[in-house]
Coordinates of C-alpha atoms in Angstrom, one line a residue:
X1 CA 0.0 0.0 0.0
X2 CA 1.3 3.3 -0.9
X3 CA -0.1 6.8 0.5
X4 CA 1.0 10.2 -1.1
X5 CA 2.3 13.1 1.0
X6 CA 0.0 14.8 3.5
X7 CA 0.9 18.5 2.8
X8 CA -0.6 20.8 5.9
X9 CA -0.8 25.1 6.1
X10 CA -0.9 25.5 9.9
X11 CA -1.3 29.3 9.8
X12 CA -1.5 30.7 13.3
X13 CA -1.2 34.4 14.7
X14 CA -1.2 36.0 17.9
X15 CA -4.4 38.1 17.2
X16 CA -7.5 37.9 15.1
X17 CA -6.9 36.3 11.6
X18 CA -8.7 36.2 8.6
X19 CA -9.4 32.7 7.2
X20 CA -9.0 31.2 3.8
X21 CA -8.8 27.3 3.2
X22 CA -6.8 26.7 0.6
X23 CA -7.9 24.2 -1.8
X24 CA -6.1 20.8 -3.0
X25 CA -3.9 20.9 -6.0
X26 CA -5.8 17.9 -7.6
X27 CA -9.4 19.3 -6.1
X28 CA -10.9 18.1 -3.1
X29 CA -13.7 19.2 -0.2
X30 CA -12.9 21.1 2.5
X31 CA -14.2 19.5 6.1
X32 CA -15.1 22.3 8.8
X33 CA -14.2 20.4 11.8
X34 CA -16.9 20.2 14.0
X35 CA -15.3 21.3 17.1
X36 CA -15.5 23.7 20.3
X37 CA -14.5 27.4 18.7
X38 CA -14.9 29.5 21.8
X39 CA -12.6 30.0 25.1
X40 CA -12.9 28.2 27.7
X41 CA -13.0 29.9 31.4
X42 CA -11.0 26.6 32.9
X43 CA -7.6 27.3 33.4
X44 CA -4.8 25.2 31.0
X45 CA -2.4 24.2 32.9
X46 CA 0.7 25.6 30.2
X47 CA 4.5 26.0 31.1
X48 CA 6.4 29.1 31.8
X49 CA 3.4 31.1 33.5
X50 CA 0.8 31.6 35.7
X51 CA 0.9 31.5 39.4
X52 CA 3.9 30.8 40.8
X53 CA 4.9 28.8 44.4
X54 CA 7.9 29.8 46.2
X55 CA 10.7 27.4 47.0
X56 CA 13.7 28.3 49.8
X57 CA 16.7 26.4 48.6
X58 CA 19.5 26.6 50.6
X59 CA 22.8 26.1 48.8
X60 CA 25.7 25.3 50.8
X61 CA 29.0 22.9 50.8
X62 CA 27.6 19.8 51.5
X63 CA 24.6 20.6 48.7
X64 CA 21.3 21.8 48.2
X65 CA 18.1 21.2 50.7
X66 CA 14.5 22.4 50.0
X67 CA 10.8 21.2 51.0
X68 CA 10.2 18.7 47.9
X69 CA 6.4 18.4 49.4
X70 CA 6.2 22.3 47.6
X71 CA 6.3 20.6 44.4
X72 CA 3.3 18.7 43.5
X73 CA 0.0 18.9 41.2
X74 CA -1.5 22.6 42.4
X75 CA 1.6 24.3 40.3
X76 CA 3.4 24.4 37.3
X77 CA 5.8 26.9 37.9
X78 CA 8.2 27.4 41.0
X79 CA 10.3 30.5 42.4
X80 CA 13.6 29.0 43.5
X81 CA 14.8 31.5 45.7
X82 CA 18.7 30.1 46.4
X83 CA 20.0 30.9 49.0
X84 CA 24.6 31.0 48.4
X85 CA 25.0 32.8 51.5
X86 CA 27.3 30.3 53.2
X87 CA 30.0 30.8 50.2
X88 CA 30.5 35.1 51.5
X89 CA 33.1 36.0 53.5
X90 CA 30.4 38.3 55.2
X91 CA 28.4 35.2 56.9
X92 CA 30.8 32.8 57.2
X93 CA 33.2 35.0 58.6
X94 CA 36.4 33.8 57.1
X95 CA 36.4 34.0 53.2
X96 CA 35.0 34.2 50.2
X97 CA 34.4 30.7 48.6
X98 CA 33.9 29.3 45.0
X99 CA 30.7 27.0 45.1
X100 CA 31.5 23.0 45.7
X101 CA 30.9 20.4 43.4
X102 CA 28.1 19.3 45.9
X103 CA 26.1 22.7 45.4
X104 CA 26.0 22.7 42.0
X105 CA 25.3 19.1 41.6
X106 CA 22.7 19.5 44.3
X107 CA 21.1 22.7 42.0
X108 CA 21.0 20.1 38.9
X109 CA 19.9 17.2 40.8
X110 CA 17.1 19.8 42.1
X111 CA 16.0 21.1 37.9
X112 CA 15.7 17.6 36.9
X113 CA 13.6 16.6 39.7
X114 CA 11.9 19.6 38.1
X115 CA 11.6 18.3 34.8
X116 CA 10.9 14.8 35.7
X117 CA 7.7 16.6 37.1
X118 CA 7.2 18.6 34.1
X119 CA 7.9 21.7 36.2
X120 CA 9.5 25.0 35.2
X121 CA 11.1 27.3 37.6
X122 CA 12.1 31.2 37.6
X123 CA 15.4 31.2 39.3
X124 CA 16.9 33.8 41.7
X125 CA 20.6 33.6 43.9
X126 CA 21.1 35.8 46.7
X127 CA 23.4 36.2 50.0
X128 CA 20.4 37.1 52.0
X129 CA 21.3 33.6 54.7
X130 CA 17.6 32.3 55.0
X131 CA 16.2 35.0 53.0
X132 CA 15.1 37.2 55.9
X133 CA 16.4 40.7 54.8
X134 CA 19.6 41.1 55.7
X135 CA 21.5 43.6 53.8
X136 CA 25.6 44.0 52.6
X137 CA 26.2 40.2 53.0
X138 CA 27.6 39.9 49.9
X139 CA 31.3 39.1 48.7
X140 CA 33.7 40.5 46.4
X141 CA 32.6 41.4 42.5
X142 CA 35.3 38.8 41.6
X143 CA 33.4 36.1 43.9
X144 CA 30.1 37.2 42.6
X145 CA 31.2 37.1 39.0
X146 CA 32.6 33.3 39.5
X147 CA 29.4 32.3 41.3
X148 CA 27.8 33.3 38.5
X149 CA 29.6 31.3 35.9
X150 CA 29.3 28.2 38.0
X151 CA 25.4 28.0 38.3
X152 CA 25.0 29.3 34.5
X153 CA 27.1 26.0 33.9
X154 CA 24.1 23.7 35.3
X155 CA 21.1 26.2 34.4
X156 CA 22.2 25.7 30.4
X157 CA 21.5 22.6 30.8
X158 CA 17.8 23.1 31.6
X159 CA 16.7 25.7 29.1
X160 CA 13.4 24.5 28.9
X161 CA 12.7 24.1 32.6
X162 CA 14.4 27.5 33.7
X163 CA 11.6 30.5 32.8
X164 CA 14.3 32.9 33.1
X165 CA 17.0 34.0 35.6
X166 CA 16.5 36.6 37.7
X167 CA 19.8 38.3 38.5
X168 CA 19.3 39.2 42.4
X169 CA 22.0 38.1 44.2
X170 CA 22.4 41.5 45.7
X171 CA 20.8 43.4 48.7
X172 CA 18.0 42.0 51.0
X173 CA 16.0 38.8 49.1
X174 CA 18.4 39.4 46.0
X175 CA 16.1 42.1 45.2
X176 CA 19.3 44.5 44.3
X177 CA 18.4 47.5 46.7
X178 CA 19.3 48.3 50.4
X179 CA 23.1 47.2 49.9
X180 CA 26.6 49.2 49.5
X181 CA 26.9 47.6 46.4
X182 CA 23.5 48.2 44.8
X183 CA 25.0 50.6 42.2
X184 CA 25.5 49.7 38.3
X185 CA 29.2 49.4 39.3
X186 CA 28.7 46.0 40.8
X187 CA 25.0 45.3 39.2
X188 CA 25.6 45.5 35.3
X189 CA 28.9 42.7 35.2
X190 CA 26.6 40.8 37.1
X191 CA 23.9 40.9 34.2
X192 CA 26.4 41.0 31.9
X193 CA 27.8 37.4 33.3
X194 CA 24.2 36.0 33.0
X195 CA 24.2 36.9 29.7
X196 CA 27.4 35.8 28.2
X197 CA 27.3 32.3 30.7
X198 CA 23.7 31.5 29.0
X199 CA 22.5 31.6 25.1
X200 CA 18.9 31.4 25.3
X201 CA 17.6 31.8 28.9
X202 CA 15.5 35.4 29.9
X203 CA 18.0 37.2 32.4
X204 CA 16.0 40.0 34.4
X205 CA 16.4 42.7 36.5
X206 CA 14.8 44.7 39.4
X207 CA 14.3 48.1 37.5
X208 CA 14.1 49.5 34.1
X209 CA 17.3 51.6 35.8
X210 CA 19.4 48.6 35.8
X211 CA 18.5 47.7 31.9
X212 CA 19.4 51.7 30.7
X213 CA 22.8 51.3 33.0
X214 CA 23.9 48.0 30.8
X215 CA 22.8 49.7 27.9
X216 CA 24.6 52.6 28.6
X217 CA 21.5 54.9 27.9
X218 CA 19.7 57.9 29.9
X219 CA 16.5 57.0 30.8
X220 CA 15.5 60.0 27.9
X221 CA 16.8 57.9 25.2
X222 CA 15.1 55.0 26.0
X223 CA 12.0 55.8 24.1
X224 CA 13.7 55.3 20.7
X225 CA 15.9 53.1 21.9
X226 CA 16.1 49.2 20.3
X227 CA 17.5 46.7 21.0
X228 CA 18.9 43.9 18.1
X229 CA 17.6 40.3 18.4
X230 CA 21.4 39.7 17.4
X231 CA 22.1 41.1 20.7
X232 CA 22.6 39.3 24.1
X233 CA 20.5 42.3 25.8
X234 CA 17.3 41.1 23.9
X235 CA 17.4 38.8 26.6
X236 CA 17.3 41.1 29.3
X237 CA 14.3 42.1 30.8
X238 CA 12.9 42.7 34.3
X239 CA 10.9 41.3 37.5
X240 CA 8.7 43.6 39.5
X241 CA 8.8 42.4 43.3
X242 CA 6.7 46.2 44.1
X243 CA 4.0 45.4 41.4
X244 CA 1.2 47.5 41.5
X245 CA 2.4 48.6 44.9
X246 CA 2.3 52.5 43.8
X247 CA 2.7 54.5 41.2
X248 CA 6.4 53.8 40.9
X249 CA 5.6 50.5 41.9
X250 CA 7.6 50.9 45.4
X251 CA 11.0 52.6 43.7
X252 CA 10.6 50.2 40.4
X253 CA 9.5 53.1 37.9
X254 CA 11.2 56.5 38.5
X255 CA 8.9 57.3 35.4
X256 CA 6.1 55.0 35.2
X257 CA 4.5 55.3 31.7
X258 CA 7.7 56.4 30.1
X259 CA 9.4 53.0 31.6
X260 CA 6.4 51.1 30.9
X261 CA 6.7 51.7 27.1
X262 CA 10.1 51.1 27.1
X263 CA 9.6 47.5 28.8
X264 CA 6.3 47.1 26.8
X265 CA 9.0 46.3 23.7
X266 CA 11.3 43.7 25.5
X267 CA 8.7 41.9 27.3
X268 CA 6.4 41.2 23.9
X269 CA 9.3 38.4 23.4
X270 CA 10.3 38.0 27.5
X271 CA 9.2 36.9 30.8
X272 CA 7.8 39.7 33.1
X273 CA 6.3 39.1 36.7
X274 CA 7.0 39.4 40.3
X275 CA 5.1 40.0 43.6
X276 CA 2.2 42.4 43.8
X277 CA 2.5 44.7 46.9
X278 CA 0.4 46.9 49.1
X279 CA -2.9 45.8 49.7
X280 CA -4.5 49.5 50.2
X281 CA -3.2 50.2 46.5
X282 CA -6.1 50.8 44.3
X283 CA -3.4 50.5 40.7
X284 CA -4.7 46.4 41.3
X285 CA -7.9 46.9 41.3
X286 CA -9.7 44.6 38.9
X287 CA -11.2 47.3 36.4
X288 CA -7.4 49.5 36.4
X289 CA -4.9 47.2 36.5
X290 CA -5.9 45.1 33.4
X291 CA -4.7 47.2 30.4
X292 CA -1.4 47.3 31.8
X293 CA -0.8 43.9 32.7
X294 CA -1.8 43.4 29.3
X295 CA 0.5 46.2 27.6
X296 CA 3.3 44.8 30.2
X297 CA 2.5 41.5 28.9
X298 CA 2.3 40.0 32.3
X299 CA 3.8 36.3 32.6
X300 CA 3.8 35.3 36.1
X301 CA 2.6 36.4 40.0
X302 CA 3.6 34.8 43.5
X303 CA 0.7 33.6 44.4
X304 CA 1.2 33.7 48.3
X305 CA 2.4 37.4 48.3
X306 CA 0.7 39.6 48.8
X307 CA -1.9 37.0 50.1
X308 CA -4.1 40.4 51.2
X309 CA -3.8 41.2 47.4
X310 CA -4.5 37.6 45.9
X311 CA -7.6 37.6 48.4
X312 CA -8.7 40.8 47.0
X313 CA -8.5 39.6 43.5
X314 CA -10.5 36.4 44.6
X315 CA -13.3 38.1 46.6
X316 CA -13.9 40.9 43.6
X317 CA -15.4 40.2 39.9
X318 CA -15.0 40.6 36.1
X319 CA -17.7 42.9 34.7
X320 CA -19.2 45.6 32.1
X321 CA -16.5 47.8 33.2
X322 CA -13.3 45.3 33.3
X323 CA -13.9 44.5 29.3
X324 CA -16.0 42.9 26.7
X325 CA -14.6 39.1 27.3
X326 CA -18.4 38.2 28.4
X327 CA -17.7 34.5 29.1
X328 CA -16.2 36.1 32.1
X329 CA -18.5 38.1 33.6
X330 CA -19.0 36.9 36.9
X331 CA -16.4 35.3 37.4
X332 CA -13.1 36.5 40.0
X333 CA -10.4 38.4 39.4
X334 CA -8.0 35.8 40.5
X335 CA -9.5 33.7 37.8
X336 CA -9.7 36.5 35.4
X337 CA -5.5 37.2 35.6
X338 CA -4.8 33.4 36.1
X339 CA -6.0 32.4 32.7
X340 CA -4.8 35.7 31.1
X341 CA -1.2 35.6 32.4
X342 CA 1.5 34.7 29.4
X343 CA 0.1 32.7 26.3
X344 CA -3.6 31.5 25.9
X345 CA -3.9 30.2 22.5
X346 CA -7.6 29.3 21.2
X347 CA -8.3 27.7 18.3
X348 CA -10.6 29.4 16.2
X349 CA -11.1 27.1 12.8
X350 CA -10.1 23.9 11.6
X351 CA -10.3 23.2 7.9
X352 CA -9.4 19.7 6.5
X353 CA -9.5 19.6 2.4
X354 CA -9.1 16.0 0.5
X355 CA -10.8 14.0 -1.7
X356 CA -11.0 14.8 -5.4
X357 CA -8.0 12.6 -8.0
X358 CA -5.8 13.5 -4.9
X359 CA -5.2 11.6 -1.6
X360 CA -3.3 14.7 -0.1
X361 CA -4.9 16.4 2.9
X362 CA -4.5 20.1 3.8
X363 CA -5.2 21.1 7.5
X364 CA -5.5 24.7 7.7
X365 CA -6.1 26.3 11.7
X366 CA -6.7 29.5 12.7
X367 CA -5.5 30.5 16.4
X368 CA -6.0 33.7 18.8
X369 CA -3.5 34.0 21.1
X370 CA -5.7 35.8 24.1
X371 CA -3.2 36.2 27.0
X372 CA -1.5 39.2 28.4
X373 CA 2.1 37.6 26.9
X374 CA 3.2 35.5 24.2
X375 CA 5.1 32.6 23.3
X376 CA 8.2 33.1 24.4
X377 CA 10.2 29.8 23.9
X378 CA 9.4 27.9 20.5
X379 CA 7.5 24.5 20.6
X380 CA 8.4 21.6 18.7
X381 CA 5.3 19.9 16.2
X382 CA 3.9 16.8 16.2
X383 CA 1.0 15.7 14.0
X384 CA -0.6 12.4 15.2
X385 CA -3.4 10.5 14.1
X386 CA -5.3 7.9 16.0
X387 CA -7.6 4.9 14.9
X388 CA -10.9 4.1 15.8
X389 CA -10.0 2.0 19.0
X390 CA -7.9 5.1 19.7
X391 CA -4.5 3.8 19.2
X392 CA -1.4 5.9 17.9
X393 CA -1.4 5.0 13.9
X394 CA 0.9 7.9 12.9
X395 CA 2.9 10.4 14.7
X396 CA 5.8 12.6 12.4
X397 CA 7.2 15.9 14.2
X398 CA 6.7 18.8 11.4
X399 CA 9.1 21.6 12.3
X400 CA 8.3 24.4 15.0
X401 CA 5.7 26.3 16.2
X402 CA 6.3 29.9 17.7
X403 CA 2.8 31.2 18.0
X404 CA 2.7 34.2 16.0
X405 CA 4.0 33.1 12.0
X406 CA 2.5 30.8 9.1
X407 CA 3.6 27.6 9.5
X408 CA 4.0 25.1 6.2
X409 CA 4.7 21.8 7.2
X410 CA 4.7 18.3 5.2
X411 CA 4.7 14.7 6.1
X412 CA 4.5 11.6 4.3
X413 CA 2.5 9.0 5.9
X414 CA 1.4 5.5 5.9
X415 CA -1.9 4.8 6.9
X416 CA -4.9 2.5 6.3
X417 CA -7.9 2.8 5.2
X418 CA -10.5 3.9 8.1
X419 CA -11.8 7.0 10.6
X420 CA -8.9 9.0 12.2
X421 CA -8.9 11.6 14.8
X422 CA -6.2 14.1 14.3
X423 CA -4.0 15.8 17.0
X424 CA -1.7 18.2 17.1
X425 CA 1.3 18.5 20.1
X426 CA 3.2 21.3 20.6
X427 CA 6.0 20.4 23.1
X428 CA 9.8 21.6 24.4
X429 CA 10.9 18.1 24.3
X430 CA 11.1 15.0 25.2
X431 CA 12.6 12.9 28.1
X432 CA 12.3 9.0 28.4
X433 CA 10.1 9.1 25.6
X434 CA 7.7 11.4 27.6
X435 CA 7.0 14.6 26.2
X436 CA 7.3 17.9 28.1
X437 CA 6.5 21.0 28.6
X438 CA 3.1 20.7 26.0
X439 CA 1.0 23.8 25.0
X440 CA -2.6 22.6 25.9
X441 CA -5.1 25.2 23.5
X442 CA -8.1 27.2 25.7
X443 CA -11.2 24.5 24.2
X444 CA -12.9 22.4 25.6
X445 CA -13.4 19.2 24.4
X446 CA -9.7 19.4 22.6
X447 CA -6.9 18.3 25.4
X448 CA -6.0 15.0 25.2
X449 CA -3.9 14.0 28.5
X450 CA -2.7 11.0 27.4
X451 CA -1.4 12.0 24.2
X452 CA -0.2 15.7 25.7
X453 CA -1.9 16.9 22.3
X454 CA -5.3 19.2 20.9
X455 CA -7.5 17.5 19.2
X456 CA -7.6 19.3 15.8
X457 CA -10.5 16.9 13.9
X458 CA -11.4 13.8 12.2
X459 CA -11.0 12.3 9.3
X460 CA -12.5 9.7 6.9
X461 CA -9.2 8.6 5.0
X462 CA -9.5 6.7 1.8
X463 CA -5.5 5.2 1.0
X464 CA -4.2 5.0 -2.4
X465 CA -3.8 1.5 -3.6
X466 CA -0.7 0.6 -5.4
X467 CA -1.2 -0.2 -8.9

């Protein structure tokens, strides 16, 4: 039995697109897929966003200890907040110390465990012994510096677990304030090291400040100021610890809407988030803060700090005067900015076109990417079709999906004669034949858990006999 090439147009965009199906070379009739078109109000449980629970790691010469319970089903992504205290001279008391073998083998024994779980982490090192506040515990530049190289040595190793770096390890919580050395003397090598140590990890910092300092601009010049995707600083981007906390966001913005557009344009392709503040701040408010999480493209909140906040946002509603998404209306805040937060993609349309002299199939999708961010890390393809009892008949990866471009992909399969239902998996990769890190679409009706793939349609395929 011979089959002829399934040719597929998976055209996708992050906004509203305008559909076309595109017929078969040799003829054919197109096949609306009778599916689910409209959003769904549950939350999809996608990588690199959303609510985030933090983790204390302490990092020491012997290796790394945290609370592993922390890690389990009610989160996807985790703050490791790492605590290197014990290798400054300033807490030991006797010197300045290069991290052991055992501490870095204990922070990669710690991102695998991670990854086993399908979990993704945000990443933060600080002097701060227990992460309790204390300020100017931190060593020399030169220390700092080699500290940094070290842990970028075992964090390249998990690019698709790690949701970005942030660069801390200065001042109280690593937040990079309240020290001696919070100044861009000491601040932007550290950035710098992050940046040259990695090739593809987000590196952030505490304030827009820090970003002009590396970039050796005045905040004035940051409004027509770009940055080159050729360029490591395309990378470098920010987390807000003070969100929403005031109008500079607690010392964040020293302008706020000038800084705001300026970070608008790195974080469209990075990672922002953070901690909101302040509970007596009316900026998070459900009806005021939503336009600029969405022109910030928000990624990612602690969801235990401030717990006064996250309360607020559970105990207040979507309405009329938060927006026109109308499947929401009534429902929380919380629930509101969970499902918004980073990517949402929903599929729109589904068009499969065969038949005719030809036995080629087109599948042509529409998406609508409705979250605050975007796809930041690129997801591998996988086109798989299953028989009627269910069973994997066909699976061929076809190239990369990045959630905002037309995407022409071509595979050439060998199937039977019979019904088919057709999925789509869009995954980071795969680990003991498991795959990881899958982008579930905003349906209902579409996930399929088993096969960490949407359900795109069905098909009635007809195979071409061999003369």
């Amino acid at each position: 039995m011979k089959v002829k090439a399934i040719v597929a147009y998976l055209a996708v965009c992050a906004m509203a697109f305008t559909f076309a199906a595109c017929g078969g070379e040799n003829g054919g009739r197109e096949y609306v897929q009778t599916l689910n078109y409209e959003e769904s109000v549950a939350a999809a449980d996608n990588p690199d966003q959303g609510f985030y629970r933090p983790i204390y790691v302490k990092v020491g010469k012997g290796g790394v200890s945290y609370n592993k319970a922390v890690i389990g089903a009610s989160a996807r992504l985790y703050h490791l907040r790492c605590d290197i205290s014990e290798f400054s001279a300033a807490v030991n008391g006797e010197s300045d110390l290069p991290l052991t073998e055992a501490a870095t083998d204990g922070l990669g024994d710690l991102l695998s465990y991670l990854k086993e779980n399908d979990k993704n982490a945000v990443v933060r090192f600080a002097y701060d012994p227990g992460y309790n506040g204390s300020a100017n515990k931190e060593p020399t530049l030169e220390t700092m510096l080699g500290h940094v190289g070290q842990v970028c040595g075992v964090l390249e190793r998990y690019e698709s677990t790690v949701t970005a770096i942030e660069v801390g390890l200065i001042g109280p919580w690593g937040e990079m304030h309240t020290s001696s050395v919070a100044n861009a003397a000491n601040i932007s090598p550290n950035v710098d090291a992050f940046l040259t140590n990695t090739t593809a990890i987000p590196v952030s910092v505490r304030t827009p400040k820090m970003i002009y300092d590396y970039l050796g601009i005045s905040p004035e010049e940051a409004a027509e100021y770009t940055v080159s995707s050729s360029e490591k600083a395309y990378r470098l981007g920010l987390y807000n610890d003070g969100y929403l906390g005031s109008d500079s966001d607690l010392g964040t913005y020293t302008d706020r809407r000038r800084d705001i557009d300026f970070l608008s344009r790195l974080t469209s392709h990075l990672p922002f988030g953070g901690e909101v503040t302040v509970p007596g701040s009316a900026l998070h408010d459900i009806d005021a803060c939503l336009p600029e999480m969405n022109k910030v493209h928000l990624s990612y909140l602690n969801v235990e700090w401030d717990n006064r906040v996250i309360d607020k946002w559970k105990n207040s509603f979507y309405t009329e005067e938060c927006g026109a998404d109308t499947q929401y209306y009534g429902k929380t805040a919380f629930e509101y900015i969970r499902n918004r937060m980073g990517y949402r993609f929903v599929l729109k349309k589904s068009v499969f076109t065969y038949g005719g002299e030809s036995n080629d199939v087109k599948i042509e999708l529409s998406l609508e990417n409705v979250g605050f961010g975007n796809l930041n890390k690129k997801k591998r393809a996988k086109l798989i079709f299953t028989d009627e009892n269910g069973a994997v008949a066909l699976s061929r990866d076809v190239g990369d999906f990045d959630g905002n471009e037309n995407f022409l992909f071509t595979v050439s399969p060998e199937l039977k004669s019979g019904k088919y239902d057709v999925y789509l998996r869009l995954y980071g990769e795969e680990s003991q034949g498991a795959a990881l890190y899958c982008l579930q679409f905003a349906n209902d009706g579409l996930w399929n858990d088993e096969l960490k793939a949407n359900r795109i349609g069905s098909m009635e395929y007809v195979a071409e006999q061999a003369p």
